[in-house]
mmCIF file of C-alpha atoms in Angstrom:
data_model
loop_
_atom_site.group_PDB
_atom_site.id
_atom_site.type_symbol
_atom_site.label_atom_id
_atom_site.label_comp_id
_atom_site.label_asym_id
_atom_site.label_seq_id
_atom_site.Cartn_x
_atom_site.Cartn_y
_atom_site.Cartn_z
ATOM 1 C CA MET A 1093 144.931 -3.145 -64.870
ATOM 2 C CA SER A 1094 144.048 -0.306 -62.476
ATOM 3 C CA LYS A 1095 144.227 3.255 -63.741
ATOM 4 C CA LYS A 1096 147.233 5.210 -62.471
ATOM 5 C CA ILE A 1097 146.239 8.094 -60.202
ATOM 6 C CA LYS A 1098 147.555 11.487 -61.279
ATOM 7 C CA ILE A 1099 149.798 13.437 -58.896
ATOM 8 C CA LEU A 1100 149.015 17.136 -59.330
ATOM 9 C CA PRO A 1101 150.537 20.370 -58.007
ATOM 10 C CA SER A 1102 148.724 21.999 -55.080
ATOM 11 C CA ASP A 1103 146.943 24.765 -56.995
ATOM 12 C CA VAL A 1104 145.494 22.402 -59.625
ATOM 13 C CA GLY A 1105 144.796 19.555 -57.194
ATOM 14 C CA TYR A 1106 143.050 21.638 -54.568
ATOM 15 C CA ASP A 1107 140.988 23.489 -57.173
ATOM 16 C CA LEU A 1108 139.630 20.068 -58.196
ATOM 17 C CA ALA A 1109 139.165 18.905 -54.588
ATOM 18 C CA ALA A 1110 137.532 22.096 -53.250
ATOM 19 C CA GLY A 1111 133.917 20.999 -53.666
ATOM 20 C CA SER A 1112 134.220 17.987 -51.368
ATOM 21 C CA TYR A 1113 137.132 19.095 -49.172
ATOM 22 C CA ASP A 1114 135.034 19.953 -46.111
ATOM 23 C CA GLU A 1115 134.040 16.282 -45.862
ATOM 24 C CA ARG A 1116 137.642 15.660 -44.706
ATOM 25 C CA GLU A 1117 137.473 17.995 -41.701
ATOM 26 C CA LYS A 1118 137.155 15.234 -39.092
ATOM 27 C CA TYR A 1119 140.098 13.410 -40.689
ATOM 28 C CA LEU A 1120 142.230 16.584 -40.720
ATOM 29 C CA ASN A 1121 141.361 17.398 -37.103
ATOM 30 C CA SER A 1122 142.480 13.898 -36.076
ATOM 31 C CA PHE A 1123 146.097 14.827 -36.824
ATOM 32 C CA GLU A 1124 145.986 17.627 -34.254
ATOM 33 C CA LYS A 1125 143.989 15.985 -31.457
ATOM 34 C CA ASP A 1126 142.958 19.460 -30.165
ATOM 35 C CA LYS A 1127 146.592 20.365 -29.446
ATOM 36 C CA LEU A 1128 147.054 23.071 -32.093
ATOM 37 C CA LEU A 1129 144.795 26.044 -31.296
ATOM 38 C CA PRO A 1130 145.496 26.061 -27.523
ATOM 39 C CA LEU A 1131 149.118 26.926 -28.381
ATOM 40 C CA LEU A 1132 147.908 30.304 -29.665
ATOM 41 C CA GLY A 1133 146.688 31.439 -26.256
ATOM 42 C CA LYS A 1134 144.680 34.705 -26.320
ATOM 43 C CA VAL A 1135 144.476 36.141 -29.821
ATOM 44 C CA ASP A 1136 141.674 38.681 -29.374
ATOM 45 C CA GLY A 1137 142.551 41.712 -31.502
ATOM 46 C CA LEU A 1138 145.694 40.140 -32.993
ATOM 47 C CA LYS A 1139 146.348 39.909 -36.742
ATOM 48 C CA ILE A 1140 146.848 36.336 -37.972
ATOM 49 C CA LEU A 1141 147.837 35.016 -41.384
ATOM 50 C CA ASP A 1142 146.441 31.541 -42.041
ATOM 51 C CA ALA A 1143 148.902 30.352 -44.697
ATOM 52 C CA GLY A 1144 147.463 27.521 -46.773
ATOM 53 C CA ALA A 1145 144.044 28.225 -45.294
ATOM 54 C CA GLY A 1146 142.098 25.961 -47.633
ATOM 55 C CA THR A 1147 138.359 26.206 -46.989
ATOM 56 C CA GLY A 1148 138.893 27.909 -43.629
ATOM 57 C CA ARG A 1149 138.936 25.027 -41.140
ATOM 58 C CA LEU A 1150 141.250 26.966 -38.786
ATOM 59 C CA ALA A 1151 140.678 30.512 -40.060
ATOM 60 C CA MET A 1152 137.048 30.469 -38.938
ATOM 61 C CA LYS A 1153 137.948 29.117 -35.488
ATOM 62 C CA MET A 1154 140.636 31.791 -35.017
ATOM 63 C CA ALA A 1155 138.205 34.518 -36.128
ATOM 64 C CA LYS A 1156 135.721 33.243 -33.512
ATOM 65 C CA MET A 1157 138.528 33.603 -30.938
ATOM 66 C CA GLY A 1158 138.571 37.329 -31.763
ATOM 67 C CA ALA A 1159 141.523 37.477 -34.159
ATOM 68 C CA SER A 1160 141.644 39.490 -37.372
ATOM 69 C CA VAL A 1161 142.402 36.700 -39.858
ATOM 70 C CA VAL A 1162 143.718 36.840 -43.414
ATOM 71 C CA ALA A 1163 143.276 33.515 -45.233
ATOM 72 C CA LEU A 1164 145.834 32.875 -47.979
ATOM 73 C CA ASP A 1165 145.848 29.863 -50.273
ATOM 74 C CA VAL A 1166 147.247 28.911 -53.666
ATOM 75 C CA SER A 1167 143.805 27.559 -54.689
ATOM 76 C CA GLU A 1168 141.174 30.092 -55.742
ATOM 77 C CA LYS A 1169 138.449 27.402 -55.583
ATOM 78 C CA MET A 1170 139.251 26.506 -51.952
ATOM 79 C CA LEU A 1171 138.971 30.168 -50.977
ATOM 80 C CA GLU A 1172 135.690 30.445 -52.880
ATOM 81 C CA VAL A 1173 134.268 27.773 -50.555
ATOM 82 C CA LEU A 1174 135.532 29.751 -47.540
ATOM 83 C CA ARG A 1175 133.985 32.998 -48.809
ATOM 84 C CA LYS A 1176 130.569 31.325 -49.018
ATOM 85 C CA LYS A 1177 130.828 30.414 -45.325
ATOM 86 C CA ASN A 1178 132.479 33.481 -43.795
ATOM 87 C CA LYS A 1179 133.514 37.077 -44.501
ATOM 88 C CA ILE A 1180 137.175 36.481 -43.601
ATOM 89 C CA GLU A 1181 139.587 38.345 -45.895
ATOM 90 C CA THR A 1182 140.973 35.956 -48.526
ATOM 91 C CA ILE A 1183 143.985 36.267 -50.821
ATOM 92 C CA VAL A 1184 145.165 33.881 -53.529
ATOM 93 C CA GLY A 1185 148.929 33.657 -53.206
ATOM 94 C CA ASP A 1186 152.086 31.598 -52.898
ATOM 95 C CA VAL A 1187 153.495 31.089 -49.401
ATOM 96 C CA LYS A 1188 157.028 31.169 -50.829
ATOM 97 C CA SER A 1189 156.450 34.804 -51.863
ATOM 98 C CA LEU A 1190 153.922 36.325 -49.480
ATOM 99 C CA PRO A 1191 152.163 39.462 -50.790
ATOM 100 C CA PHE A 1192 152.488 41.436 -47.542
ATOM 101 C CA GLU A 1193 154.721 44.141 -46.084
ATOM 102 C CA GLU A 1194 157.347 43.317 -43.467
ATOM 103 C CA GLY A 1195 156.053 43.194 -39.908
ATOM 104 C CA THR A 1196 152.351 42.837 -40.785
ATOM 105 C CA PHE A 1197 151.227 39.938 -38.554
ATOM 106 C CA ASP A 1198 151.276 38.923 -34.895
ATOM 107 C CA TRP A 1199 150.952 35.243 -35.858
ATOM 108 C CA VAL A 1200 151.471 33.139 -38.968
ATOM 109 C CA VAL A 1201 149.668 29.791 -38.743
ATOM 110 C CA ALA A 1202 150.356 27.005 -41.240
ATOM 111 C CA ALA A 1203 148.656 23.628 -40.854
ATOM 112 C CA PHE A 1204 148.946 20.908 -43.519
ATOM 113 C CA LEU A 1205 151.075 23.294 -45.556
ATOM 114 C CA ILE A 1206 154.751 22.360 -45.456
ATOM 115 C CA VAL A 1207 153.910 18.802 -46.525
ATOM 116 C CA HIS A 1208 153.278 20.397 -49.936
ATOM 117 C CA ILE A 1209 156.538 22.374 -50.046
ATOM 118 C CA LYS A 1210 159.798 20.794 -51.152
ATOM 119 C CA ASP A 1211 161.888 23.392 -49.286
ATOM 120 C CA PRO A 1212 159.973 24.681 -46.220
ATOM 121 C CA GLY A 1213 162.837 27.096 -45.544
ATOM 122 C CA ARG A 1214 161.521 29.372 -48.290
ATOM 123 C CA PHE A 1215 158.176 29.678 -46.509
ATOM 124 C CA PHE A 1216 159.793 30.067 -43.073
ATOM 125 C CA ASP A 1217 161.914 32.917 -44.447
ATOM 126 C CA GLU A 1218 158.791 34.670 -45.748
ATOM 127 C CA ALA A 1219 156.896 34.029 -42.494
ATOM 128 C CA TYR A 1220 159.776 35.620 -40.569
ATOM 129 C CA ARG A 1221 159.664 38.666 -42.848
ATOM 130 C CA VAL A 1222 155.917 39.328 -42.487
ATOM 131 C CA LEU A 1223 155.860 38.782 -38.707
ATOM 132 C CA LYS A 1224 156.159 41.712 -36.321
ATOM 133 C CA ASP A 1225 159.149 41.692 -33.964
ATOM 134 C CA GLY A 1226 158.297 39.112 -31.313
ATOM 135 C CA GLY A 1227 155.595 37.660 -33.584
ATOM 136 C CA ARG A 1228 155.018 33.930 -33.656
ATOM 137 C CA LEU A 1229 154.770 31.097 -36.144
ATOM 138 C CA LEU A 1230 152.656 27.997 -35.511
ATOM 139 C CA VAL A 1231 153.316 25.225 -38.012
ATOM 140 C CA THR A 1232 152.431 21.557 -38.382
ATOM 141 C CA ASN A 1233 154.489 18.882 -40.091
ATOM 142 C CA ILE A 1234 152.523 15.724 -40.821
ATOM 143 C CA ASN A 1235 154.174 12.325 -41.159
ATOM 144 C CA GLN A 1236 153.138 11.566 -44.712
ATOM 145 C CA LYS A 1237 155.487 9.580 -46.905
ATOM 146 C CA GLU A 1238 152.886 8.927 -49.599
ATOM 147 C CA PRO A 1239 150.215 11.428 -50.661
ATOM 148 C CA PRO A 1240 146.726 10.078 -49.914
ATOM 149 C CA GLU A 1241 144.026 9.794 -52.543
ATOM 150 C CA VAL A 1242 141.764 12.837 -52.659
ATOM 151 C CA LYS A 1243 138.219 12.639 -54.012
ATOM 152 C CA THR A 1244 137.278 15.044 -56.812
ATOM 153 C CA THR A 1245 134.494 15.388 -59.388
ATOM 154 C CA GLU A 1246 136.982 14.075 -61.964
ATOM 155 C CA GLY A 1247 137.859 10.997 -59.939
ATOM 156 C CA PRO A 1248 140.592 10.374 -57.344
ATOM 157 C CA ILE A 1249 143.852 12.328 -57.511
ATOM 158 C CA LYS A 1250 146.943 12.767 -55.374
ATOM 159 C CA ILE A 1251 148.508 16.131 -54.538
ATOM 160 C CA GLU A 1252 152.278 16.593 -54.587
ATOM 161 C CA SER A 1253 153.725 16.176 -51.119
ATOM 162 C CA TYR A 1254 157.073 15.846 -49.371
ATOM 163 C CA TYR A 1255 158.212 14.118 -46.189
ATOM 164 C CA HIS A 1256 160.164 16.238 -43.678
ATOM 165 C CA ARG A 1257 161.942 14.801 -40.650
ATOM 166 C CA PRO A 1258 160.896 16.615 -37.422
ATOM 167 C CA GLU A 1259 164.468 17.398 -36.361
ATOM 168 C CA ARG A 1260 165.161 18.973 -39.753
ATOM 169 C CA ILE A 1261 162.155 21.305 -39.443
ATOM 170 C CA LYS A 1262 163.417 22.525 -36.063
ATOM 171 C CA GLU A 1263 166.889 23.050 -37.520
ATOM 172 C CA LYS A 1264 165.499 25.037 -40.466
ATOM 173 C CA LEU A 1265 163.572 27.351 -38.150
ATOM 174 C CA GLU A 1266 166.581 27.931 -35.921
ATOM 175 C CA GLU A 1267 168.829 28.574 -38.945
ATOM 176 C CA LEU A 1268 166.464 31.431 -39.853
ATOM 177 C CA ALA A 1269 166.733 32.930 -36.329
ATOM 178 C CA PHE A 1270 163.363 31.703 -35.051
ATOM 179 C CA VAL A 1271 163.341 30.673 -31.390
ATOM 180 C CA VAL A 1272 161.492 27.353 -31.036
ATOM 181 C CA GLU A 1273 159.327 27.757 -27.923
ATOM 182 C CA ARG A 1274 157.027 24.737 -28.085
ATOM 183 C CA GLU A 1275 157.079 21.380 -29.815
ATOM 184 C CA VAL A 1276 154.316 18.788 -29.585
ATOM 185 C CA LEU A 1277 154.601 15.396 -31.263
ATOM 186 C CA VAL A 1278 151.141 13.926 -31.748
ATOM 187 C CA LYS A 1279 151.452 10.140 -31.665
ATOM 188 C CA GLU A 1280 149.413 7.089 -32.454
ATOM 189 C CA GLY A 1281 150.923 4.250 -30.490
ATOM 190 C CA ARG A 1282 154.696 4.562 -30.884
ATOM 191 C CA ASN A 1283 154.576 6.446 -34.181
ATOM 192 C CA TRP A 1284 154.446 10.220 -34.585
ATOM 193 C CA VAL A 1285 151.722 11.469 -36.918
ATOM 194 C CA ASN A 1286 152.143 15.225 -36.576
ATOM 195 C CA GLN A 1287 154.756 17.653 -35.303
ATOM 196 C CA ILE A 1288 153.361 20.975 -34.046
ATOM 197 C CA ILE A 1289 155.882 23.743 -33.484
ATOM 198 C CA GLY A 1290 155.456 27.193 -31.993
ATOM 199 C CA ALA A 1291 158.348 29.561 -32.751
ATOM 200 C CA ARG A 1292 159.022 33.248 -32.037
ATOM 201 C CA LYS A 1293 160.712 35.852 -34.240
#
């Protein structure tokens, strides 16, 4: 009989997965098909919060584009990996209660984040609060009904995740007074694999 794989909360799961997480970069990029970062346009000199930054896959690219990036994640170990690679400012924190003043950022970027949040509205509310007037949110919503196995030093695990219908994510943003400016559905064949939304405060 095969051993049942544990499903762990994000902070615990990603702490365990941090050491080998960068091996998944090609897989993670495949969900975006180079459609995510171009939606930012010119960010030179702008302040960006990478919410759920992980080991810095996007944070480092945005910093290279000239942005001042703050990388926030619930996993201290993931941010430790990022700090070894880059001097980007890192903060351990919960996206449902962001540790920043109102109107701090020009952009909030959140990739592979809301799949781990049961109620994304709580994060969207916080993103709205910390954005400057006219600031923008860029968020991805992956089509994941079952959490995939993640390799760790203690064997395979799964990390808690939730499926969100694309139309419901748009509705949630609009309920919170965001203006949805762009929506890209990344598809494989006839199926959507990722929803990318750009919204303005």
